[in-house]
Coordinates of C-alpha atoms and ligand atoms in Angstrom, one line a residue:
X157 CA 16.3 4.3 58.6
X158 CA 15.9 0.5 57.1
X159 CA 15.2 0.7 53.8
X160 CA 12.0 -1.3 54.5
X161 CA 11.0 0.9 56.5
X162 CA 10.4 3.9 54.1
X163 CA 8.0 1.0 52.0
X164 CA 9.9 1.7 48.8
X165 CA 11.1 -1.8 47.2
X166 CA 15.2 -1.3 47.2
X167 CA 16.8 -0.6 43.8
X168 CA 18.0 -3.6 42.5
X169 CA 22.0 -3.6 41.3
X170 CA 21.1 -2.9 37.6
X171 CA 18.3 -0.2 38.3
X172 CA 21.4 1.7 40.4
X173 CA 23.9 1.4 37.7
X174 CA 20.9 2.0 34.8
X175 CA 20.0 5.2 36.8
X176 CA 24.3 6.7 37.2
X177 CA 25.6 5.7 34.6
X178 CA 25.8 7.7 31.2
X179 CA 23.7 7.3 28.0
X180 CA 26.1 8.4 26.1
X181 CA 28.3 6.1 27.5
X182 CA 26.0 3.2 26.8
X183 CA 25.9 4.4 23.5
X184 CA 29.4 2.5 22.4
X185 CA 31.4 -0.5 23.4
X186 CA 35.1 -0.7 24.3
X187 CA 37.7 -0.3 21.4
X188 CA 37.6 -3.6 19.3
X189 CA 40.9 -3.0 18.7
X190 CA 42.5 -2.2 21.9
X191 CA 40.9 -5.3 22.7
X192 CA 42.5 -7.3 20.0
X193 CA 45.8 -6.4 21.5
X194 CA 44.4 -7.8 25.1
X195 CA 43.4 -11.1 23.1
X196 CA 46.4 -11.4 21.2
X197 CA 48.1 -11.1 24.4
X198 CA 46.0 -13.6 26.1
X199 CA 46.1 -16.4 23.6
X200 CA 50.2 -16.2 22.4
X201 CA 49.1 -14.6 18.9
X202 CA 51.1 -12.6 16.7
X203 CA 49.7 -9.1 16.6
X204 CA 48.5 -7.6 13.7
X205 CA 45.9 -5.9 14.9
X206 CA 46.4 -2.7 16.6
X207 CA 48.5 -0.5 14.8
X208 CA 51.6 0.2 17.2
X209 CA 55.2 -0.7 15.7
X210 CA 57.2 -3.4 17.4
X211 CA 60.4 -2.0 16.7
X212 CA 62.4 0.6 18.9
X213 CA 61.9 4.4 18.7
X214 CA 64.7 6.7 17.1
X215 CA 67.9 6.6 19.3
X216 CA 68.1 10.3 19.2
X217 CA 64.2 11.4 20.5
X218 CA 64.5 8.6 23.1
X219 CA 67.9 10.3 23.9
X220 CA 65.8 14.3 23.8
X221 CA 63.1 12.7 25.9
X222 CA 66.0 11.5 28.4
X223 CA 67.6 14.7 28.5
X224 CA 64.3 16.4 29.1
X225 CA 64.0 15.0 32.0
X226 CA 67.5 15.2 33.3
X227 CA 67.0 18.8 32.6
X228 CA 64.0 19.2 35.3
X229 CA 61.8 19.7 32.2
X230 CA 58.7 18.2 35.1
X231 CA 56.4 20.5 35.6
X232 CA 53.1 21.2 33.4
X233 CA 54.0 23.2 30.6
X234 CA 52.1 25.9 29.5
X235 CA 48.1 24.4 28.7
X236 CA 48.0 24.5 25.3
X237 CA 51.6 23.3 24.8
X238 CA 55.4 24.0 25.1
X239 CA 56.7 26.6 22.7
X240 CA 59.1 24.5 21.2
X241 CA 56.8 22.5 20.2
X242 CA 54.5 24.8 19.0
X243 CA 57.1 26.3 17.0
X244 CA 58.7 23.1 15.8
X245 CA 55.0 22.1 14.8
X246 CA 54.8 26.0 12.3
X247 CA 58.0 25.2 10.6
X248 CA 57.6 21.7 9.6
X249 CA 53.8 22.6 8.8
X250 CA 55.3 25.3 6.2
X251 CA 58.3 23.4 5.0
X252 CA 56.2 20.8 4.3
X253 CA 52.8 21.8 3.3
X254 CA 53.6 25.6 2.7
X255 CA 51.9 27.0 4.8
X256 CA 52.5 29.4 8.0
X257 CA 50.4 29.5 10.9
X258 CA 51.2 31.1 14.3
X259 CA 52.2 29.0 16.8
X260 CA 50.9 31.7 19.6
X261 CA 47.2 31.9 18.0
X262 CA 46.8 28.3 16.1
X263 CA 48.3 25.4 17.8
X264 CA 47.4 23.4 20.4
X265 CA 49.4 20.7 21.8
X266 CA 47.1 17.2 23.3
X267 CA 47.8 14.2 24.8
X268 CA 48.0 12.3 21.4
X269 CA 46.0 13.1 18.1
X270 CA 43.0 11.5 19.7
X271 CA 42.3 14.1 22.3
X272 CA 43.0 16.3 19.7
X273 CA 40.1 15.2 17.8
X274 CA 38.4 14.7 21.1
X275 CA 38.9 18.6 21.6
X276 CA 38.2 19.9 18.4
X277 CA 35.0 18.5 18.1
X278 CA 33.8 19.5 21.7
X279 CA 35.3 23.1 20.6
X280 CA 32.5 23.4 17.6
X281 CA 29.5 20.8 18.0
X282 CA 26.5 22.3 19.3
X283 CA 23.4 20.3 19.4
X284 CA 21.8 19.7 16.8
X285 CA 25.1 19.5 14.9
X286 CA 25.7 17.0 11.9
X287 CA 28.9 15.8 11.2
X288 CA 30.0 13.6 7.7
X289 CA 32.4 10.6 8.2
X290 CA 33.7 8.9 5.6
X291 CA 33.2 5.0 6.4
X292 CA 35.6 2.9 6.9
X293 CA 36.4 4.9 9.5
X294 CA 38.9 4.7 12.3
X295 CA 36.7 3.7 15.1
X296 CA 37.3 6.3 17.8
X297 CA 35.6 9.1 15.2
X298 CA 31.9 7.1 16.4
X299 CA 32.3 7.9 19.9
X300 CA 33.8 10.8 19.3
X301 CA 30.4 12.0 17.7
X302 CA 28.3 10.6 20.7
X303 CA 30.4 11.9 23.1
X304 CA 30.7 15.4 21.2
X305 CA 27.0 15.6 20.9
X306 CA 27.0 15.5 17.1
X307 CA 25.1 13.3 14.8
X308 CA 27.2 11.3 12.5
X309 CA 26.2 11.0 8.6
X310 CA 28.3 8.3 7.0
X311 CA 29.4 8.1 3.5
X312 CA 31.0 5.0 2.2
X313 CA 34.3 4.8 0.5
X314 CA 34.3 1.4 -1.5
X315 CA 36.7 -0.4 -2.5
X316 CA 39.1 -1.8 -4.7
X317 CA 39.5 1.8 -5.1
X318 CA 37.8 3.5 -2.0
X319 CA 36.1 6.1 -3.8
X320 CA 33.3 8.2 -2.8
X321 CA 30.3 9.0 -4.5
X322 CA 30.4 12.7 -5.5
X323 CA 26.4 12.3 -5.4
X324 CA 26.4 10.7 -2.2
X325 CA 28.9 13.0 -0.3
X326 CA 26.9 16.6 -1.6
X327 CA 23.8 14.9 -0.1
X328 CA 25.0 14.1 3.5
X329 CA 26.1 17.9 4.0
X330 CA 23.5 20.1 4.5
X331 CA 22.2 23.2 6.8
X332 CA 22.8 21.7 9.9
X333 CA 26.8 20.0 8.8
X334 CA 29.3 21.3 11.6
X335 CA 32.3 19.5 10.0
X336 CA 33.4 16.5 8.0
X337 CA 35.8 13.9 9.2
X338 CA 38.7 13.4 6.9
X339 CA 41.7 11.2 7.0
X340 CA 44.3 11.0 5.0
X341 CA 46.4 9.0 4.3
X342 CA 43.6 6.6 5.5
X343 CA 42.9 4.0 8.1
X344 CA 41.9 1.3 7.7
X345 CA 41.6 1.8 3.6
X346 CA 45.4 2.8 3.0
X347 CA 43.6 5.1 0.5
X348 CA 45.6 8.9 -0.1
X349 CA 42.7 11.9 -1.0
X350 CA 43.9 13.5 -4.3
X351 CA 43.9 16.7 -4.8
X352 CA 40.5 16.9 -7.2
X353 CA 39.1 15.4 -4.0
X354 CA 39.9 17.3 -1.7
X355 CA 38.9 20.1 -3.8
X356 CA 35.4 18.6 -4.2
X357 CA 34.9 18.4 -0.5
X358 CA 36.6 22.2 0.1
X359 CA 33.3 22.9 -2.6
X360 CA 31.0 21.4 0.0
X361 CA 32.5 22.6 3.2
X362 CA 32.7 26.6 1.5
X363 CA 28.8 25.8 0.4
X364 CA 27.8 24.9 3.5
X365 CA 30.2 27.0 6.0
X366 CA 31.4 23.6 7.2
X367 CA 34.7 22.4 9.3
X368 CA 37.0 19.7 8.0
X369 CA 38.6 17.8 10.6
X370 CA 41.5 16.0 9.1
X371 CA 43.5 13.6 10.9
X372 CA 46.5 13.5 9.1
X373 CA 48.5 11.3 11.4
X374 CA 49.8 9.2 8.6
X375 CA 50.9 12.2 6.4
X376 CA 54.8 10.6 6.2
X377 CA 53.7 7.0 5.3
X378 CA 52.7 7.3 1.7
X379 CA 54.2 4.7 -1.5
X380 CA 54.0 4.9 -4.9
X381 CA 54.2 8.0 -5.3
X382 CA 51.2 9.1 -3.4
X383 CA 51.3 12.8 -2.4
X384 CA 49.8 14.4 1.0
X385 CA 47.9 16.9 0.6
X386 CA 47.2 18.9 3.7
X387 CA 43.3 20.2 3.4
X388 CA 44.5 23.2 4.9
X389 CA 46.5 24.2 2.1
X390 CA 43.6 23.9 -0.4
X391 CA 42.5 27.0 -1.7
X392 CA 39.8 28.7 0.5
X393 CA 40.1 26.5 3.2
X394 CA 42.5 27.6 5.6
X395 CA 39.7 29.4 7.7
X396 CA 37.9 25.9 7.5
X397 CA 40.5 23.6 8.4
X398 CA 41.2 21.5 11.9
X399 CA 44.4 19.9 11.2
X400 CA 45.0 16.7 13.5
X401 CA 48.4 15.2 13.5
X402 CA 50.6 13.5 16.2
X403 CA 54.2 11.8 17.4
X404 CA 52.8 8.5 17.2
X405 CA 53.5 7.4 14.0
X406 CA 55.9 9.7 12.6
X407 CA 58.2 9.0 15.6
X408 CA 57.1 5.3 16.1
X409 CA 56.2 6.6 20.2
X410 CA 52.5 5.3 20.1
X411 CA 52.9 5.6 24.0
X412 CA 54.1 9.1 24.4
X413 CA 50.4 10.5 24.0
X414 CA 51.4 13.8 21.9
X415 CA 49.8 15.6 19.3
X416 CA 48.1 18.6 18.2
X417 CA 45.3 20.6 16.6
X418 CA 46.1 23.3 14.5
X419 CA 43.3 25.5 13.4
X420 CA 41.8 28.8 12.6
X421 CA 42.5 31.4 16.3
X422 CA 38.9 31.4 17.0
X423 CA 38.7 27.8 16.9
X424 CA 42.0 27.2 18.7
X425 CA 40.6 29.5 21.5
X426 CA 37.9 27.4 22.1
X427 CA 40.2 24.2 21.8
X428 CA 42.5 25.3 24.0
X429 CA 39.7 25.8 26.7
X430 CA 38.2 22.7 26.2
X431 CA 41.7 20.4 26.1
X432 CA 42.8 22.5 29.7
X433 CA 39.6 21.4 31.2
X434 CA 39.7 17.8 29.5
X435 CA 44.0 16.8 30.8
X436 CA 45.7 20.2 31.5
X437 CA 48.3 19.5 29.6
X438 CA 50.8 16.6 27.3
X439 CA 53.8 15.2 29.2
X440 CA 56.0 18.1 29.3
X441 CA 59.1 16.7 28.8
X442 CA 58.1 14.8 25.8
X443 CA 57.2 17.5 24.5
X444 CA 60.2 18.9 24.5
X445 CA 62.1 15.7 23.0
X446 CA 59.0 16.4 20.5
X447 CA 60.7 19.3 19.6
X448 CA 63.6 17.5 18.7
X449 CA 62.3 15.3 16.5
X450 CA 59.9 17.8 14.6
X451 CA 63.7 18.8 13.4
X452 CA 64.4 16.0 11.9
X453 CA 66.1 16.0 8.3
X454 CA 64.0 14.6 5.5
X455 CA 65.8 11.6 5.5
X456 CA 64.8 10.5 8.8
X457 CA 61.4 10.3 6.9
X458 CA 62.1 8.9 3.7
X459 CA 63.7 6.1 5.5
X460 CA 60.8 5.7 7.5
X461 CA 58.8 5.8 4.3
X462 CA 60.7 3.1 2.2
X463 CA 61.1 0.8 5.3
X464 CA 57.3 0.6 5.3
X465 CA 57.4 -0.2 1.4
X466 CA 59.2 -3.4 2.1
X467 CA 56.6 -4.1 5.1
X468 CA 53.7 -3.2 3.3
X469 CA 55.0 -5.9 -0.1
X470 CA 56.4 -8.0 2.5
X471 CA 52.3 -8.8 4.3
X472 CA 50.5 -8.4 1.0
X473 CA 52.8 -11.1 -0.1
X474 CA 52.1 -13.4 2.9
X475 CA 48.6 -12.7 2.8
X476 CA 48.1 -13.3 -0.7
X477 CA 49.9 -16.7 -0.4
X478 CA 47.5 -17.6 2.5
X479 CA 43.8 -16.8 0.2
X480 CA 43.3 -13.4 1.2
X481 CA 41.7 -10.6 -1.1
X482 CA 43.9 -8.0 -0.1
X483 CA 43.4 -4.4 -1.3
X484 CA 46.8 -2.3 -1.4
X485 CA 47.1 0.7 0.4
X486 CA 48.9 3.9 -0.7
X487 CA 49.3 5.4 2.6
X488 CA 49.7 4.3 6.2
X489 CA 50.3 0.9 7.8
X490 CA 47.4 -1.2 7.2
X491 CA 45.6 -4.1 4.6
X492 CA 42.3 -4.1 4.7
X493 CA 41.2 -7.8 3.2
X494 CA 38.3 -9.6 2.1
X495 CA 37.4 -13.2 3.5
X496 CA 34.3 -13.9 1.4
X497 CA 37.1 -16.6 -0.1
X498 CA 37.0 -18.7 3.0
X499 CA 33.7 -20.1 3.3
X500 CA 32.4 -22.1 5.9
X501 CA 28.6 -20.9 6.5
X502 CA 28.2 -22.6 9.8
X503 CA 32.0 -22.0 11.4
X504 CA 31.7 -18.3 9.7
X505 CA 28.6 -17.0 8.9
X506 CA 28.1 -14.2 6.5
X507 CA 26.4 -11.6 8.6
X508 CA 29.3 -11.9 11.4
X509 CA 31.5 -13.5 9.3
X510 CA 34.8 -10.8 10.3
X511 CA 34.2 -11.0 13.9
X512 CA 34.1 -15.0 13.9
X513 CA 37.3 -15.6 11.5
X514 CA 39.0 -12.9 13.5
X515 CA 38.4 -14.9 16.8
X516 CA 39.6 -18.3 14.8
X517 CA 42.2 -16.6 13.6
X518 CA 43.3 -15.3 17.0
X519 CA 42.6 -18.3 18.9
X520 CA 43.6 -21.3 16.8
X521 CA 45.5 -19.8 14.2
X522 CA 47.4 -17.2 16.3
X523 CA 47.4 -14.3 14.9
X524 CA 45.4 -11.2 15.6
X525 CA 43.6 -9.0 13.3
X526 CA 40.2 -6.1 13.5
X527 CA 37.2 -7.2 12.4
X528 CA 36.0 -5.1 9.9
X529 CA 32.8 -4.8 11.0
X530 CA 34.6 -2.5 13.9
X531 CA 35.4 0.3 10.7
X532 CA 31.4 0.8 10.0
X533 CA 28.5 2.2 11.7
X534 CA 26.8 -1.2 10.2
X535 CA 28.4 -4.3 11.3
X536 CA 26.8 -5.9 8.1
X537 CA 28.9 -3.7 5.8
X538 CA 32.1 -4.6 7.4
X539 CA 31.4 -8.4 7.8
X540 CA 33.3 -9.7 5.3
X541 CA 36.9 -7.6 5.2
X542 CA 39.3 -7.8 8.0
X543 CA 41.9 -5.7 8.8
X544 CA 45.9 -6.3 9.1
X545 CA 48.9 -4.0 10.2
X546 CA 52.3 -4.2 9.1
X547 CA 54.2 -1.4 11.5
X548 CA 56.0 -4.7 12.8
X549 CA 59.6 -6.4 12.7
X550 CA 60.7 -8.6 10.2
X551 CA 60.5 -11.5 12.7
X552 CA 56.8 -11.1 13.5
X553 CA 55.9 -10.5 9.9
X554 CA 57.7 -14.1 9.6
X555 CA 56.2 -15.7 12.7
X556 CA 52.6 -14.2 11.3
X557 CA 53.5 -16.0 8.3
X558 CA 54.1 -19.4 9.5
X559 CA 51.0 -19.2 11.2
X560 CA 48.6 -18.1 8.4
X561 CA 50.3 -21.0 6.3
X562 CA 48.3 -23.3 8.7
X563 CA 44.8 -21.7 7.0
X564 CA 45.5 -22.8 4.0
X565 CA 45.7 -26.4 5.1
Ligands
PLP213 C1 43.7 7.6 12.0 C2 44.2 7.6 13.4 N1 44.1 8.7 14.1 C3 44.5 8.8 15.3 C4 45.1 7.7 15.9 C5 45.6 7.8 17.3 O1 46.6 8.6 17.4 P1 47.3 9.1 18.8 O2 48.2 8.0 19.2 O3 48.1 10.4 18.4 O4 46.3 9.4 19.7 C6 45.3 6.5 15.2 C7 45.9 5.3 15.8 O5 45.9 4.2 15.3 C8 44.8 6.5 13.9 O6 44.9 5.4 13.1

C-alpha cells in the first residue's frame, strides 16, 4: 500500500532516526580526543593529543606476538581469557602490589582496559545506582556511566595540586553509591593518590558498602619518587576493589586491545558474563605474547620509567618557553596546562576558550592537543586548561617545539 493511502503524513528523515535511535546514545558525543588524532591527521599537525606513543613496541613481545601466531595460537581463547595470561596477570599483581588473587576465580581478560571498565560497571550498576568520579576525568568514564545506567556524581580535583576536598568527597557518597571511579596514576592530572588518600576513600567505600573501580593503567609511569598504590591492597578493601589495568601503556601496544579486570569471584562472575556477551573474547594470540611480556624483568620497567622522565622535562620545558602554565605530573604521560595567559577575548573567548585555541592550535599552529573542557562534566570548568601528551619521539617533541615557538610571535 502507498503510503498516502493509509492518510498517515510519512515520517520525515529525522522523526525515523529520532524514533531508532538510542537515548542513551544521544546522551554523548564522539571522543574529543580520538577526534583530535583525525584532525591532527587532517591538517599535517604534530600530535599531542591522544595518548598513543610514536615509538616502536618492545622487540621481544612483538617477536611473542609473532610466534603466537606461527604457533596456530587462532582460535578464541577461553572467554574470560588465556591462562597464561591470567596467571602472568596473579604473579606480577603479587610481586608487585603483594597481593595474591586467583587467576581461575578473579581475573578477566578484555579487549583493552576500556572494556574492562565497560564490563565492570555493567557487572554491578543497577538502576538507580550512583557512582563518584573524580573530575578531571578521562572521558570514556561519562559514557561509561550513561551507557551502564548509573548516575555520575563528580568531585573535582583542583589543581596546582589536584586535591580533593575531604568534605566534598564524604558528601557525594551516600545510600544509593555503587562504586567510585579512581585512577591512578591519573589522566589527564598526572596526579599519584597517596596512601592517606586512598585510605580516606577505602573509609567511604567500607561506610557505604561501595565499589572502587580503579584504572590503574598508568601504574609503571610514575617520577619523583611517586609510589603506586594499588587500592586493592589497602586494608579492608580487597572485597571492594575492581582493579583495571591493561597492555597499552606498559607495553607501548595501544593497538593490541588487551586488558583486564581483576575483582572479588562474585563480581568476576558477573564480569565474565557480561564481557562474553559484550566481544567473546581478546585476540588470542596477543594474549599469549601478553604473557610474555607480563614476565618482563624490572628493568624493562624502570627503563620505561626514566625514559618518560626525560619526555615529561623535555615538553614542560618547551611548553614553558612557549607561555604555557603547565602543572607537572607525577604519574602517566600527560601536562595538563592553563591558557588563561593567552588572551584574546574575541579570537578566544573565555567560556570556550580550550576548544577555540585547541582548533588554532591545530589548524594554524600545527599541533594537536584535548581541550580541557573534554575532562569535565561542565565544559565551563575545563575552558581554560588544555591538555598535552609526551608518550612521543624525540623528533616530534622537537618538531612540536618549532611549531609552538611560532605562538609566541
Ligand atoms: C586512564 C585511561 N584508562 C584507559 C585507557 C584506555 O586503555 P586501553 O587501551 O587499555 O583500552 C586510557 C587511554 O588513554 C586511559 O588514559
Amino acid at each position: 500500500m502507498n503510503p498516502s493511502q493509509t492518510g498517515v503524513a510519512p515520517l520525515q528523515a529525522g522523526d525515523i532516526a529520532r524514533r531508532m535511535l538510542s537515548a542513551k546514545a544521544e546522551q554523548f558525543t564522539e571522543s574529543v580526543i580520538r577526534e583530535m588524532t583525525r584532525l591532527a591527521l587532517k591538517h599535517g599537525a604534530v600530535n599531542l593529543s591522544q595518548g598513543f606513543p610514536d615509538f616502536a613496541a618492545p622487540a621481544e613481545i612483538k617477536e611473542a606476538a609473532r610466534k603466537a601466531i606461527s604457533d596456530d595460537i587462532n582460535q578464541y581463547a577461553i572467554t574470560w581469557g588465556a591462562k597464561p595470561l591470567r596467571d602472568a596477570i596473579a604473579e606480577k599483581f603479587e610481586r608487585t602490589q603483594g597481593l595474591r588473587v586467583d587467576p581461575e576465580t578473579e581475573i578477566t581478560i578484555c579487549c583493552g582496559s576500556t572494556e574492562a571498565m565497560m564490563s565492570s560497571m555493567m557487572a554491578i550498576i543497577n538502576p538507580g545506582d550512583e557512582i563518584v568520579v573524580f573530575e578531571p576525568f578521562y572521558e570514556n568514564y561519562g559514557p561509561d556511566a550513561i551507557l551502564s545506567g548509573a548516575t555520575p556524581r563528580f568531585v573535582k580535583l583542583r589543581p596546582p595540586d589536584w586535591n580533593y576536598d575531604e568534605r566534598e568527597l564524604a558528601a557525594a557518597f551516600g545510600p544509593h553509591t555503587k562504586a567510585i571511579i579512581l585512577n591512578t596514576p591519573n589522566n589527564p592530572t598526572g596526579k599519584v593518590f597517596t596512601r592517606a588518600e586512598l585510605e580516606f576513600i577505602r573509609d567511604l567505600c567500607v561506610r557505604w558498602n561501595a565499589f572502587c573501580i580503579t584504572d590503574e593503567i598508568y601504574e609503571h609511569i610514575l617520577y619523583d619518587g611517586a609510589e603506586h598504590i594499588s587500592m586493592a591492597r589497602i586494608d579492608g578493601m580487597r572485597e571492594h576493589t575492581i582493579v583495571i589495568n591493561g597492555m597499552s601503556k606498559t607495553y607501548s601496544v595501544t593497538g593490541w586491545r588487551v586488558g583486564w579486570a581483576i575483582a572479588p569471584p562474585e563480581a568476576t562472575q558477573s564480569i565474565r558474563k557480561v564481557h562474553d556477551f559484550l566481544t567473546v573474547g581478546a585476540a588470542a594470540p596477543l594474549q599469549q605474547a601478553g604473557a610474555s611480556a607480563l614476565h618482563s624483568p624490572q628493568s624493562y620497567y624502570d627503563k620505561l620509567a626514566a625514559s618518560y622522565v626525560e619526555k615529561r622535562e623535555r615538553l614542560l620545558k618547551i611548553l614553558s618557553a612557549a607561555g604555557f602554565t603547565v602543572f607537572k605530573p607525577r604519574g602517566a604521560y600527560y601536562i595538563m596546562t592553563d591558557i588563561s595567559c593567552f588572551p584574546d577575548p574575541a579570537r578566544f573567548p573565555a567560556e570556550t576558550r580550550d576548544v577555540r585555541f585547541a582548533k588554532y592550535l591545530v589548524e594554524e599552529i600545527g599541533v594537536a592537543v584535548v581541550p580541557g573542557s573534554s575532562f569535565y562534566n561542565d565544559a565551563r570548568d575545563g575552558a581554560s586548561q588544555v591538555r598535552f601528551t609526551f608518550c612521543k619521539r624525540e623528533e616530534t617533541l622537537a618538531a612540536a617545539e618549532a611549531r609552538l615557538a611560532r605562538l609566541h610571535a
